[in-house]
Every structure is written in structure tokens, then in C-alpha cells.
Amino acid sequence: MPPLLYAETPYGRLAYREEGEGPGPALLLCQRFRGTLDDWDPAFLSAISRNRRVIRFDSAGIGGSGGDVPVGLEEMASVVLAFSDALGLPKIDLLGWSLGGFVAQYVALAAPTRIRRLILAASGPGGKAEGPEPHPRVREVMAHPHNGPDDYLYLFFHDSLTSRAAGRAYLDRLAAARDRVPSVSGPGFVGQLKAIAAATGVRDRLGDLTMPVLVANGAHDVMIPAYRSFVISQEAPNAKLILYPDSGHAFLFQYTDCFASEIDHFLTP
């Protein structure tokens, strides 16, 4: 486990870890709802940091970071930019998973010259839903005070033997990690929920995402149906879409090597 580092920003002291090195811009990771910087799959981190510098961080009010959870996704995007400023990163590549993907779109729209390439994993444009809705059980499971293994398997992986086996392996890898930052607190959870509920989405601005965009999802995502990834790929002018079979919201931890290879190809200058 790389050491826990801190960056001072106007939004508080933000915790981060980094691994890997390479000649191109650093790849900054924006985490999911209720996730911390230590909830990224160690196998995924190892795979994507072989040829580049990868930085994962906790936004304000989350995990190991100080400050308060921002009241909206625009403010969360401002935290990302302030964190990049604190690390002296004028241009970055940006990967957002789930909620992190929503935030990453706001970042790219607010500061398009600072984002070289954008990766959106299991995300959508937000706002008014189109196509299939999340499974009715999703809201119930997400509202549990603490999500156990069965919750994670349902929310993140497809209901098949192979996908659930991949999910258990992912949970085992997380359980083996030591010196983790604190889990998301109750106030942090509520703050994120309020910010998500207040968001109007960026569907009408997807055409402004003119940088290269890689969009990916699991074909059986029960939380953010893959159709919403398809919408991004149709509206963003330089977007490529990949859907992975027999997988869900955490496809990136099931098809780790395959997706890491796509990321490497996409980010290589």
C-alpha cells in the first residue's frame, strides 16, 4: 500500500495515494458514491499504473480527507480542480467511476483545456432519466446503513456464477488491504445523497465534451443502466463506447486486464 499523502486546498486537507510513473499526464481517479480512495481494487490499480502515474484521492468530507462534502456536483468538480492545483498538475487525464463519472463530466466542462482525455466508467449524463430505470431494489440496498458482501455483489456484479465469483475475489482483495482510510461517515453519506439529488445533469452539454472520451460499462448494470453510457457515446463527439458482457457496475474489477489494456491504449500519446 503506497503511503497516505495530503494536499492542502481551499476545501480542506485532502488525502491521496499515488503509484506508477510515466511520461504522460497523471491519471486522476474520481471515486464512486460511498467509496473512499482505498475502495479501488488493488489489482486494477496495479494494472493501470504500469505505464503511468495514477493518483487516487478522497474528495472533501470523505474518507481520509478533511472539510465538508460539497453541496452539488459542480462544487465537487471544483474540489477536483483545486486538488490538481495543489499537486501542480496543469493538465491531467481523468477517470471517473459511477458518481465519480458524473463529477468528471462537470470537471471536463468547467475546465476543458485541463483534461487531456476523459474516461467514464459505469456513469451517465445525469438529469432526467432515459431508457431503462435502475432496478427497484437498488434504492433499498443503497440505503442500508452499512453495505455487506451480499449488497456489494448485488449492486456491482451480474447475477451469474462467473460474475459473482469475480465479485467475491474483488471483496477478498479489498479485505486483505491494511491501513485503510476511514469509511464514509453518516454525514458524508447524506451529503453525497443531497448533492446527487440536486444535480440537473449535463445531457444538453455532452456535445461540449470535445476531448477524446472512453465510455465503458457492464451490460447488466442494475444501478446505472448501460443505455446511459450509450447516450454519452452518441452525444460526445469523440467518444468510444465499450460494453462488457456478464458484468455490472464494477465491470472494471471483473475485466481488469482487458479494461486496463483499453485504458493504456486510449491514454498512450
Tab-separated table of C-alpha atoms in Angstrom:
chain	number	residue	atom	x	y	z
A	1	MET	CA	0.000	0.000	0.000
A	2	PRO	CA	1.517	3.356	-1.006
A	3	PRO	CA	1.794	5.919	1.813
A	4	LEU	CA	-1.121	8.193	2.568
A	5	LEU	CA	-0.303	11.741	1.482
A	6	TYR	CA	-2.118	15.035	1.938
A	7	ALA	CA	-2.671	18.150	-0.153
A	8	GLU	CA	-3.819	21.461	1.297
A	9	THR	CA	-6.690	23.022	-0.664
A	10	PRO	CA	-9.349	25.705	-0.070
A	11	TYR	CA	-11.749	22.792	0.596
A	12	GLY	CA	-9.623	21.279	3.352
A	13	ARG	CA	-6.739	18.838	3.596
A	14	LEU	CA	-7.345	16.102	1.014
A	15	ALA	CA	-5.933	12.598	1.354
A	16	TYR	CA	-4.417	10.755	-1.584
A	17	ARG	CA	-2.162	7.916	-2.641
A	18	GLU	CA	-0.224	7.524	-5.862
A	19	GLU	CA	1.568	4.761	-7.716
A	20	GLY	CA	3.350	4.265	-11.005
A	21	GLU	CA	5.195	6.682	-13.233
A	22	GLY	CA	5.337	7.558	-16.888
A	23	PRO	CA	5.935	10.348	-19.383
A	24	GLY	CA	2.357	11.489	-19.918
A	25	PRO	CA	-0.078	13.413	-17.701
A	26	ALA	CA	-1.059	11.800	-14.410
A	27	LEU	CA	-4.292	9.785	-14.382
A	28	LEU	CA	-6.554	11.075	-11.600
A	29	LEU	CA	-9.281	8.763	-10.256
A	30	CYS	CA	-12.677	10.052	-9.064
A	31	GLN	CA	-14.420	7.570	-6.775
A	32	ARG	CA	-17.992	6.271	-6.543
A	33	PHE	CA	-20.781	7.113	-4.088
A	34	ARG	CA	-19.832	5.952	-0.558
A	35	GLY	CA	-16.391	4.890	-1.782
A	36	THR	CA	-13.003	6.026	-0.495
A	37	LEU	CA	-9.580	6.084	-2.101
A	38	ASP	CA	-8.974	2.608	-0.617
A	39	ASP	CA	-12.040	1.051	-2.250
A	40	TRP	CA	-10.317	0.886	-5.643
A	41	ASP	CA	-9.413	-2.706	-6.487
A	42	PRO	CA	-5.671	-3.227	-5.819
A	43	ALA	CA	-5.457	-5.442	-8.917
A	44	PHE	CA	-6.987	-2.692	-11.057
A	45	LEU	CA	-4.621	-0.079	-9.634
A	46	SER	CA	-1.630	-2.301	-10.336
A	47	ALA	CA	-2.764	-2.890	-13.925
A	48	ILE	CA	-3.404	0.765	-14.839
A	49	SER	CA	-0.254	2.150	-13.161
A	50	ARG	CA	2.280	0.040	-15.071
A	51	ASN	CA	2.954	2.781	-17.611
A	52	ARG	CA	1.775	5.960	-15.901
A	53	ARG	CA	1.385	7.898	-12.693
A	54	VAL	CA	-2.001	7.178	-11.089
A	55	ILE	CA	-3.420	9.300	-8.273
A	56	ARG	CA	-6.471	8.355	-6.202
A	57	PHE	CA	-7.894	10.757	-3.654
A	58	ASP	CA	-10.768	11.383	-1.280
A	59	SER	CA	-12.921	14.405	-2.016
A	60	ALA	CA	-13.736	16.885	0.728
A	61	GLY	CA	-15.548	15.346	3.689
A	62	ILE	CA	-14.908	11.761	2.519
A	63	GLY	CA	-12.670	9.024	3.947
A	64	GLY	CA	-9.283	10.396	4.952
A	65	SER	CA	-9.958	13.959	3.824
A	66	GLY	CA	-10.996	16.970	5.861
A	67	GLY	CA	-13.567	19.592	5.003
A	68	ASP	CA	-17.233	19.156	4.208
A	69	VAL	CA	-18.953	17.305	1.390
A	70	PRO	CA	-19.816	19.855	-1.326
A	71	VAL	CA	-23.488	20.706	-1.799
A	72	GLY	CA	-23.520	19.935	-5.546
A	73	LEU	CA	-21.650	18.186	-8.328
A	74	GLU	CA	-20.318	21.492	-9.680
A	75	GLU	CA	-18.686	22.085	-6.297
A	76	MET	CA	-17.327	18.529	-6.284
A	77	ALA	CA	-15.759	19.311	-9.659
A	78	SER	CA	-14.185	22.416	-8.143
A	79	VAL	CA	-12.608	20.215	-5.466
A	80	VAL	CA	-11.026	18.061	-8.189
A	81	LEU	CA	-9.524	21.127	-9.861
A	82	ALA	CA	-8.303	22.556	-6.555
A	83	PHE	CA	-6.676	19.218	-5.729
A	84	SER	CA	-4.967	19.187	-9.137
A	85	ASP	CA	-3.735	22.739	-8.499
A	86	ALA	CA	-2.345	21.716	-5.106
A	87	LEU	CA	-0.350	18.925	-6.759
A	88	GLY	CA	0.888	21.231	-9.518
A	89	LEU	CA	-0.932	19.383	-12.300
A	90	PRO	CA	-1.972	21.849	-15.020
A	91	LYS	CA	-3.208	19.048	-17.316
A	92	ILE	CA	-4.476	15.591	-16.353
A	93	ASP	CA	-6.178	12.511	-17.657
A	94	LEU	CA	-9.340	11.836	-15.650
A	95	LEU	CA	-11.163	8.589	-14.857
A	96	GLY	CA	-14.474	8.696	-13.010
A	97	TRP	CA	-16.393	5.643	-11.812
A	98	SER	CA	-20.135	5.933	-11.067
A	99	LEU	CA	-20.648	9.189	-9.099
A	100	GLY	CA	-17.034	9.946	-9.972
A	101	GLY	CA	-18.001	9.770	-13.640
A	102	PHE	CA	-20.729	12.361	-13.144
A	103	VAL	CA	-18.255	14.624	-11.344
A	104	ALA	CA	-15.629	14.053	-14.046
A	105	GLN	CA	-18.033	15.354	-16.695
A	106	TYR	CA	-18.541	18.549	-14.702
A	107	VAL	CA	-14.763	18.896	-14.367
A	108	ALA	CA	-14.245	18.470	-18.115
A	109	LEU	CA	-16.958	21.005	-18.912
A	110	ALA	CA	-15.653	23.537	-16.388
A	111	ALA	CA	-12.001	23.269	-17.460
A	112	PRO	CA	-11.808	21.545	-20.864
A	113	THR	CA	-8.241	22.687	-21.574
A	114	ARG	CA	-7.013	20.905	-18.430
A	115	ILE	CA	-8.440	17.478	-19.272
A	116	ARG	CA	-6.440	15.739	-21.972
A	117	ARG	CA	-8.550	12.566	-22.067
A	118	LEU	CA	-11.635	11.506	-20.152
A	119	ILE	CA	-12.706	8.007	-19.055
A	120	LEU	CA	-16.262	7.444	-17.781
A	121	ALA	CA	-16.871	4.074	-16.143
A	122	ALA	CA	-20.432	2.979	-15.290
A	123	SER	CA	-21.784	6.508	-15.450
A	124	GLY	CA	-24.309	8.611	-17.327
A	125	PRO	CA	-25.104	12.255	-18.061
A	126	GLY	CA	-27.441	12.589	-15.066
A	127	GLY	CA	-30.616	14.614	-15.048
A	128	LYS	CA	-33.849	13.242	-16.475
A	129	ALA	CA	-33.517	9.501	-16.947
A	130	GLU	CA	-33.840	7.937	-20.356
A	131	GLY	CA	-34.250	4.289	-21.220
A	132	PRO	CA	-34.348	1.614	-18.502
A	133	GLU	CA	-34.557	2.694	-14.883
A	134	PRO	CA	-32.335	1.277	-12.133
A	135	HIS	CA	-33.700	-1.919	-10.639
A	136	PRO	CA	-36.323	-1.107	-7.946
A	137	ARG	CA	-34.249	-2.933	-5.333
A	138	VAL	CA	-31.241	-0.649	-5.853
A	139	ARG	CA	-32.528	2.259	-3.761
A	140	GLU	CA	-33.374	-0.101	-0.888
A	141	VAL	CA	-29.925	-1.716	-0.869
A	142	MET	CA	-28.069	1.581	-1.245
A	143	ALA	CA	-29.923	2.965	1.782
A	144	HIS	CA	-28.572	0.285	4.144
A	145	PRO	CA	-26.522	1.929	6.936
A	146	HIS	CA	-23.693	-0.459	6.096
A	147	ASN	CA	-23.348	-2.439	2.892
A	148	GLY	CA	-22.271	-6.040	3.435
A	149	PRO	CA	-20.837	-8.512	0.908
A	150	ASP	CA	-24.249	-9.529	-0.428
A	151	ASP	CA	-25.136	-5.876	-1.039
A	152	TYR	CA	-21.920	-5.290	-2.971
A	153	LEU	CA	-22.407	-8.413	-5.048
A	154	TYR	CA	-25.925	-7.325	-5.967
A	155	LEU	CA	-25.078	-3.702	-6.725
A	156	PHE	CA	-21.776	-4.206	-8.543
A	157	PHE	CA	-21.873	-7.590	-10.269
A	158	HIS	CA	-24.171	-9.538	-12.566
A	159	ASP	CA	-26.343	-12.341	-11.204
A	160	SER	CA	-24.259	-15.155	-12.688
A	161	LEU	CA	-21.800	-17.632	-11.244
A	162	THR	CA	-18.828	-16.140	-13.088
A	163	SER	CA	-19.602	-12.529	-12.245
A	164	ARG	CA	-20.363	-13.248	-8.586
A	165	ALA	CA	-17.121	-15.233	-8.321
A	166	ALA	CA	-15.269	-12.194	-9.679
A	167	GLY	CA	-17.093	-10.064	-7.126
A	168	ARG	CA	-16.053	-12.262	-4.215
A	169	ALA	CA	-12.451	-12.161	-5.411
A	170	TYR	CA	-12.643	-8.361	-5.526
A	171	LEU	CA	-14.015	-8.213	-1.973
A	172	ASP	CA	-11.255	-10.559	-0.800
A	173	ARG	CA	-8.617	-8.271	-2.300
A	174	LEU	CA	-10.121	-5.267	-0.522
A	175	ALA	CA	-10.318	-7.162	2.774
A	176	ALA	CA	-6.612	-8.001	2.551
A	177	ALA	CA	-5.596	-4.330	2.373
A	178	ARG	CA	-4.264	-2.785	5.570
A	179	ASP	CA	-4.065	0.770	6.930
A	180	ARG	CA	-7.192	1.858	5.096
A	181	VAL	CA	-8.678	5.320	5.478
A	182	PRO	CA	-11.982	5.557	7.425
A	183	SER	CA	-15.176	4.558	5.683
A	184	VAL	CA	-17.577	7.266	4.530
A	185	SER	CA	-19.301	8.722	7.583
A	186	GLY	CA	-23.037	9.162	8.065
A	187	PRO	CA	-22.874	12.914	7.355
A	188	GLY	CA	-20.678	12.211	4.311
A	189	PHE	CA	-23.228	9.701	3.020
A	190	VAL	CA	-26.090	12.169	3.476
A	191	GLY	CA	-24.082	14.980	1.912
A	192	GLN	CA	-23.350	12.943	-1.196
A	193	LEU	CA	-27.020	11.949	-1.480
A	194	LYS	CA	-28.104	15.584	-1.318
A	195	ALA	CA	-25.562	16.622	-3.946
A	196	ILE	CA	-26.727	13.870	-6.293
A	197	ALA	CA	-30.390	14.760	-5.753
A	198	ALA	CA	-29.715	18.419	-6.535
A	199	ALA	CA	-27.905	17.708	-9.819
A	200	THR	CA	-29.670	18.603	-13.062
A	201	GLY	CA	-27.302	16.651	-15.297
A	202	VAL	CA	-25.275	17.610	-18.350
A	203	ARG	CA	-27.181	15.884	-21.157
A	204	ASP	CA	-27.600	19.132	-23.066
A	205	ARG	CA	-23.860	19.857	-22.796
A	206	LEU	CA	-22.415	16.499	-23.861
A	207	GLY	CA	-21.590	17.965	-27.255
A	208	ASP	CA	-19.099	20.253	-25.496
A	209	LEU	CA	-17.001	17.283	-24.338
A	210	THR	CA	-14.729	17.570	-27.350
A	211	MET	CA	-11.694	15.807	-25.850
A	212	PRO	CA	-11.319	12.059	-26.535
A	213	VAL	CA	-13.725	10.196	-24.234
A	214	LEU	CA	-13.714	6.493	-23.386
A	215	VAL	CA	-17.108	5.321	-22.083
A	216	ALA	CA	-17.478	1.829	-20.597
A	217	ASN	CA	-19.961	-0.159	-18.565
A	218	GLY	CA	-21.125	-3.629	-17.711
A	219	ALA	CA	-24.003	-4.762	-19.903
A	220	HIS	CA	-26.061	-5.687	-16.824
A	221	ASP	CA	-25.517	-2.670	-14.560
A	222	VAL	CA	-28.529	-2.515	-12.201
A	223	MET	CA	-27.628	0.942	-10.832
A	224	ILE	CA	-26.765	2.977	-13.922
A	225	PRO	CA	-28.175	1.058	-16.895
A	226	ALA	CA	-25.765	0.739	-19.806
A	227	TYR	CA	-28.141	2.723	-22.017
A	228	ARG	CA	-26.975	5.873	-20.257
A	229	SER	CA	-23.388	5.126	-21.247
A	230	PHE	CA	-24.673	4.719	-24.797
A	231	VAL	CA	-26.253	8.188	-24.604
A	232	ILE	CA	-22.889	9.738	-23.737
A	233	SER	CA	-21.241	7.925	-26.625
A	234	GLN	CA	-23.870	9.282	-29.015
A	235	GLU	CA	-23.651	12.909	-27.875
A	236	ALA	CA	-19.956	13.446	-27.066
A	237	PRO	CA	-18.292	13.939	-30.469
A	238	ASN	CA	-15.078	11.972	-29.797
A	239	ALA	CA	-16.433	9.181	-27.612
A	240	LYS	CA	-15.822	5.445	-27.830
A	241	LEU	CA	-18.176	3.007	-26.065
A	242	ILE	CA	-17.323	-0.439	-24.677
A	243	LEU	CA	-19.869	-2.746	-23.013
A	244	TYR	CA	-18.607	-5.813	-21.168
A	245	PRO	CA	-20.788	-8.953	-21.108
A	246	ASP	CA	-21.844	-10.849	-17.987
A	247	SER	CA	-20.934	-7.905	-15.752
A	248	GLY	CA	-22.407	-4.963	-13.905
A	249	HIS	CA	-21.445	-1.717	-12.236
A	250	ALA	CA	-17.974	-2.961	-11.220
A	251	PHE	CA	-17.077	-4.398	-14.632
A	252	LEU	CA	-13.660	-2.722	-14.280
A	253	PHE	CA	-12.815	-5.070	-11.402
A	254	GLN	CA	-14.122	-8.114	-13.269
A	255	TYR	CA	-12.481	-7.445	-16.649
A	256	THR	CA	-9.441	-5.833	-15.048
A	257	ASP	CA	-6.756	-6.777	-17.560
A	258	CYS	CA	-8.990	-6.188	-20.559
A	259	PHE	CA	-10.148	-2.759	-19.423
A	260	ALA	CA	-6.647	-1.776	-18.278
A	261	SER	CA	-5.390	-2.626	-21.760
A	262	GLU	CA	-8.088	-0.388	-23.270
A	263	ILE	CA	-7.115	2.412	-20.896
A	264	ASP	CA	-3.451	2.039	-21.763
A	265	HIS	CA	-4.192	2.194	-25.483
A	266	PHE	CA	-6.553	5.141	-25.026
A	267	LEU	CA	-4.110	7.191	-22.949
A	268	THR	CA	-0.918	6.427	-24.827
A	269	PRO	CA	0.074	9.612	-26.705
